[in-house]
């Protein structure tokens, strides 16, 4: 049972369908218990210091360009592929399991809203750039103890599009999406526009929710201290009824008062607000009834008018410093806690500010090699080299892989061969009617013939 090979195979036998039989499940839980203590909680070596490198010399010619066209030194990366980075949505999957178990639909929506916020919480202080996935690159993650498995594939290179599909091992939910962050360089900052839809289906409740992520901005990429801001409106729509939850990720504003704040509400079909949701994406989310919230806001405003604040213009060449993070979330009496972030391990600061979950994502456990698709990110030599602190190797390997990808594309164009995706197909999202990449199934049958040689 301790053999990871056997562990994976036993899961696999049952995986012709998307759910596992009860017997297999008991078995897998027993196995996952053994497996659980296995995940590593740190990287092999601490990160390389970035302090001595001048980004300005690289970037000053690139203002307004799309970031994918700029080559940055590898020292600004973090040793994860973007496919692994989006897998971090799954860190708080217990919120989805909670949503599945709740009989009341508004309560379910609250849990889904908390999940949508928690899914971007791992971005906090993560200023390292993940590696761009190669076309055809895949990533899988099975976490028995959290009851899900996930597979993702890089389905397009220009524009870069990553598609993922996660499913509950007991048939409770399906969670999928295709993501293509459009990165733009704005002189002092890099902004990622969140293109692509995320869909969550709660199968037992016959409900589907869709949303897209907020904007994400990395400030001070040239001067000063790097910091991350997320802003924009995230609308979670319940497609069974058209009811929705609107979450406003606030830009930090002039004095940083709004830094990290998220505020929103759930409304029913008659557009009546049923509940207010508030908190910080870096910290925690609460829900409260609208009356209590309004009353609290009013009393807060009164206090504020007494304090006059000075205007500070930010249109200059200096670094846009991250405002001091003010008090933590101020809890309105009568609120219920929906989610609280786990603290990061102490060594996180020297390891790209990874969470415990992120630390484990590139782990290649003994026995896994025989099971993973050869296109899995864990086999990428550049990421592996960086993870082990071999920066020159990492840089060389990254260049080699990119060159190999270019050569393969050239060959295809000569022979009129089209690239075809392997595990996802171009289709229409049944809920939004928009173009989307949908899982065509079969990955966990592990028939890997005809996979491209991308490494
Ligand atoms: C979502 O749709 C379901 C199914 O029609 C409905 O029962 C439920 O009230 C809706 N949930 C919310 C939170 O609006
Ligand atoms: C990690 O977080 C610290 C504290 O906010 C920050 O100074 C540092 O730049 C971050 N490191 C990375 C690699 O993002
Ligand atoms: C996917 O299909 C849509 C139309 O449904 C089309 O516009 C788009 O170009 C296709 N994308 C790819 C990469 O094939």
Short mmCIF file of C-alpha atoms in Angstrom, two decimals, residues 74-260:
data_model
loop_
_atom_site.label_atom_id
_atom_site.label_comp_id
_atom_site.label_asym_id
_atom_site.label_seq_id
_atom_site.Cartn_x
_atom_site.Cartn_y
_atom_site.Cartn_z
CA UNK A 74 14.88 33.68 -14.93
CA UNK A 75 15.71 35.10 -11.51
CA UNK A 76 12.30 36.83 -11.60
CA UNK A 77 10.52 33.52 -12.01
CA UNK A 78 9.25 31.16 -9.37
CA UNK A 79 9.86 27.44 -9.90
CA UNK A 80 6.32 26.55 -10.92
CA UNK A 81 4.62 26.42 -14.28
CA UNK A 82 1.52 28.57 -14.77
CA UNK A 83 -0.41 25.27 -14.94
CA UNK A 84 0.70 24.54 -11.40
CA UNK A 85 -0.05 28.07 -10.30
CA UNK A 86 -3.69 27.79 -11.39
CA UNK A 87 -3.92 24.48 -9.53
CA UNK A 88 -3.62 26.59 -6.39
CA UNK A 89 -7.34 27.36 -6.81
CA UNK A 90 -7.79 23.95 -5.22
CA UNK A 91 -6.09 24.82 -1.94
CA UNK A 92 -9.38 25.72 -0.24
CA UNK A 93 -11.45 23.02 -1.89
CA UNK A 94 -13.04 22.28 1.49
CA UNK A 95 -15.25 25.29 0.76
CA UNK A 96 -16.68 23.48 -2.27
CA UNK A 97 -17.16 20.34 -0.23
CA UNK A 98 -18.97 22.52 2.30
CA UNK A 99 -21.14 24.05 -0.42
CA UNK A 100 -22.12 20.57 -1.62
CA UNK A 101 -23.27 19.62 1.86
CA UNK A 102 -25.44 22.68 2.53
CA UNK A 103 -29.19 22.35 1.97
CA UNK A 104 -29.85 26.09 1.67
CA UNK A 105 -29.04 27.70 -1.68
CA UNK A 106 -27.98 31.07 -0.26
CA UNK A 107 -25.65 29.30 2.14
CA UNK A 108 -24.22 27.43 -0.82
CA UNK A 109 -23.67 30.66 -2.70
CA UNK A 110 -21.81 32.07 0.32
CA UNK A 111 -19.46 29.10 0.35
CA UNK A 112 -18.90 29.42 -3.40
CA UNK A 113 -18.19 33.15 -3.02
CA UNK A 114 -15.68 32.43 -0.26
CA UNK A 115 -14.09 29.83 -2.53
CA UNK A 116 -13.82 32.29 -5.42
CA UNK A 117 -12.00 34.76 -3.15
CA UNK A 118 -9.84 32.12 -1.48
CA UNK A 119 -8.79 30.87 -4.91
CA UNK A 120 -6.85 34.07 -5.57
CA UNK A 121 -5.47 34.41 -2.03
CA UNK A 122 -2.33 32.48 -2.84
CA UNK A 123 -1.29 35.40 -5.08
CA UNK A 124 -0.62 37.49 -1.99
CA UNK A 125 3.05 38.57 -2.03
CA UNK A 126 3.78 36.16 -4.87
CA UNK A 127 5.70 38.43 -7.18
CA UNK A 128 7.66 35.67 -8.92
CA UNK A 129 6.54 34.98 -12.46
CA UNK A 130 5.50 31.40 -13.10
CA UNK A 131 7.02 29.69 -16.16
CA UNK A 132 4.97 29.97 -19.33
CA UNK A 133 3.67 26.49 -20.12
CA UNK A 134 4.84 24.94 -23.38
CA UNK A 135 2.18 23.98 -25.89
CA UNK A 136 0.96 20.51 -24.94
CA UNK A 137 2.32 20.69 -21.39
CA UNK A 138 0.07 19.05 -18.80
CA UNK A 139 -0.25 18.89 -15.04
CA UNK A 140 -2.20 16.51 -12.87
CA UNK A 141 -2.87 16.54 -9.17
CA UNK A 142 -4.77 13.90 -7.26
CA UNK A 143 -5.49 14.64 -3.61
CA UNK A 144 -7.43 11.79 -2.14
CA UNK A 145 -7.74 13.36 1.30
CA UNK A 146 -9.36 16.42 -0.22
CA UNK A 147 -11.48 14.28 -2.49
CA UNK A 148 -10.51 15.62 -5.91
CA UNK A 149 -8.31 15.12 -8.92
CA UNK A 150 -7.32 17.67 -11.51
CA UNK A 151 -5.78 17.68 -14.96
CA UNK A 152 -4.73 20.70 -17.01
CA UNK A 153 -3.25 21.28 -20.44
CA UNK A 154 -1.71 24.20 -22.28
CA UNK A 155 -4.06 24.26 -25.26
CA UNK A 156 -2.76 27.30 -27.10
CA UNK A 157 0.55 29.11 -27.24
CA UNK A 158 -0.44 32.37 -28.99
CA UNK A 159 -2.42 33.53 -27.16
CA UNK A 160 -1.37 31.38 -24.19
CA UNK A 161 -4.43 29.48 -22.93
CA UNK A 162 -4.44 27.01 -20.05
CA UNK A 163 -7.43 24.72 -19.56
CA UNK A 164 -8.11 22.79 -16.35
CA UNK A 165 -10.66 20.28 -15.19
CA UNK A 166 -11.10 19.09 -11.61
CA UNK A 167 -13.62 16.64 -10.33
CA UNK A 168 -14.78 15.32 -7.01
CA UNK A 169 -13.83 11.69 -6.38
CA UNK A 170 -17.32 11.02 -5.09
CA UNK A 171 -19.17 12.77 -7.89
CA UNK A 172 -20.16 15.89 -5.91
CA UNK A 173 -18.76 18.56 -8.19
CA UNK A 174 -16.94 19.43 -11.38
CA UNK A 175 -14.77 22.56 -11.50
CA UNK A 176 -13.22 23.69 -14.75
CA UNK A 177 -12.04 26.65 -16.75
CA UNK A 178 -9.79 28.04 -19.39
CA UNK A 179 -7.58 30.90 -18.39
CA UNK A 180 -5.59 33.30 -20.40
CA UNK A 181 -4.22 36.19 -18.47
CA UNK A 182 -3.47 39.03 -20.80
CA UNK A 183 -0.40 40.71 -19.39
CA UNK A 184 0.34 44.33 -20.04
CA UNK A 185 3.39 46.29 -19.01
CA UNK A 186 2.55 49.81 -17.83
CA UNK A 187 5.98 51.26 -17.10
CA UNK A 188 5.93 50.85 -13.35
CA UNK A 189 3.63 47.86 -13.14
CA UNK A 190 2.42 44.75 -14.90
CA UNK A 191 -1.30 44.16 -15.10
CA UNK A 192 -2.92 40.80 -15.79
CA UNK A 193 -6.40 40.93 -17.26
CA UNK A 194 -8.28 37.79 -16.29
CA UNK A 195 -9.65 36.39 -19.51
CA UNK A 196 -11.52 33.12 -19.45
CA UNK A 197 -14.40 31.67 -17.49
CA UNK A 198 -14.39 29.49 -14.41
CA UNK A 199 -17.29 27.08 -13.98
CA UNK A 200 -18.31 25.17 -10.88
CA UNK A 201 -21.05 22.56 -11.09
CA UNK A 202 -22.56 21.18 -7.89
CA UNK A 203 -23.92 17.99 -9.34
CA UNK A 204 -26.24 16.87 -6.55
CA UNK A 205 -27.88 20.26 -6.43
CA UNK A 206 -28.04 20.58 -10.19
CA UNK A 207 -26.42 23.98 -9.94
CA UNK A 208 -23.79 25.66 -12.03
CA UNK A 209 -21.91 28.81 -11.12
CA UNK A 210 -19.57 30.77 -13.38
CA UNK A 211 -17.25 33.70 -12.78
CA UNK A 212 -13.93 35.15 -13.83
CA UNK A 213 -11.06 36.30 -11.66
CA UNK A 214 -10.27 39.90 -10.74
CA UNK A 215 -7.48 41.91 -12.36
CA UNK A 216 -4.08 41.39 -10.82
CA UNK A 217 -1.35 44.00 -10.85
CA UNK A 218 2.29 43.71 -9.79
CA UNK A 219 3.60 47.15 -8.81
CA UNK A 220 7.12 48.55 -8.81
CA UNK A 221 8.71 46.11 -11.17
CA UNK A 222 11.48 48.62 -11.78
CA UNK A 223 11.98 50.62 -8.62
CA UNK A 224 10.99 50.01 -5.06
CA UNK A 225 9.38 47.05 -3.42
CA UNK A 226 7.22 44.71 -5.48
CA UNK A 227 3.64 44.32 -4.32
CA UNK A 228 0.41 42.86 -5.62
CA UNK A 229 -3.00 44.42 -5.98
CA UNK A 230 -6.17 42.69 -7.18
CA UNK A 231 -9.17 44.70 -8.32
CA UNK A 232 -12.31 44.58 -10.37
CA UNK A 233 -15.75 43.08 -10.11
CA UNK A 234 -16.28 39.35 -9.93
CA UNK A 235 -19.81 38.21 -10.66
CA UNK A 236 -20.72 34.71 -9.63
CA UNK A 237 -23.85 33.71 -11.49
CA UNK A 238 -26.09 30.82 -10.48
CA UNK A 239 -27.24 29.64 -13.87
CA UNK A 240 -30.17 27.67 -12.54
CA UNK A 241 -31.97 30.90 -11.72
CA UNK A 242 -29.84 33.82 -12.80
CA UNK A 243 -29.32 34.82 -9.17
CA UNK A 244 -25.89 36.16 -8.48
CA UNK A 245 -23.22 37.23 -6.10
CA UNK A 246 -21.33 40.42 -6.94
CA UNK A 247 -17.90 40.83 -5.36
CA UNK A 248 -15.97 44.03 -5.68
CA UNK A 249 -12.20 43.69 -5.26
CA UNK A 250 -11.28 47.24 -4.36
CA UNK A 251 -8.31 49.07 -5.80
CA UNK A 252 -6.13 50.26 -2.96
CA UNK A 253 -7.02 53.93 -3.47
CA UNK A 254 -5.16 57.04 -2.51
CA UNK A 255 -4.44 56.23 1.12
CA UNK A 256 -4.48 52.49 0.89
CA UNK A 257 -7.58 52.34 3.04
CA UNK A 258 -9.14 49.86 0.69
CA UNK A 259 -6.05 47.74 0.20
CA UNK A 260 -6.98 44.05 -0.25
#
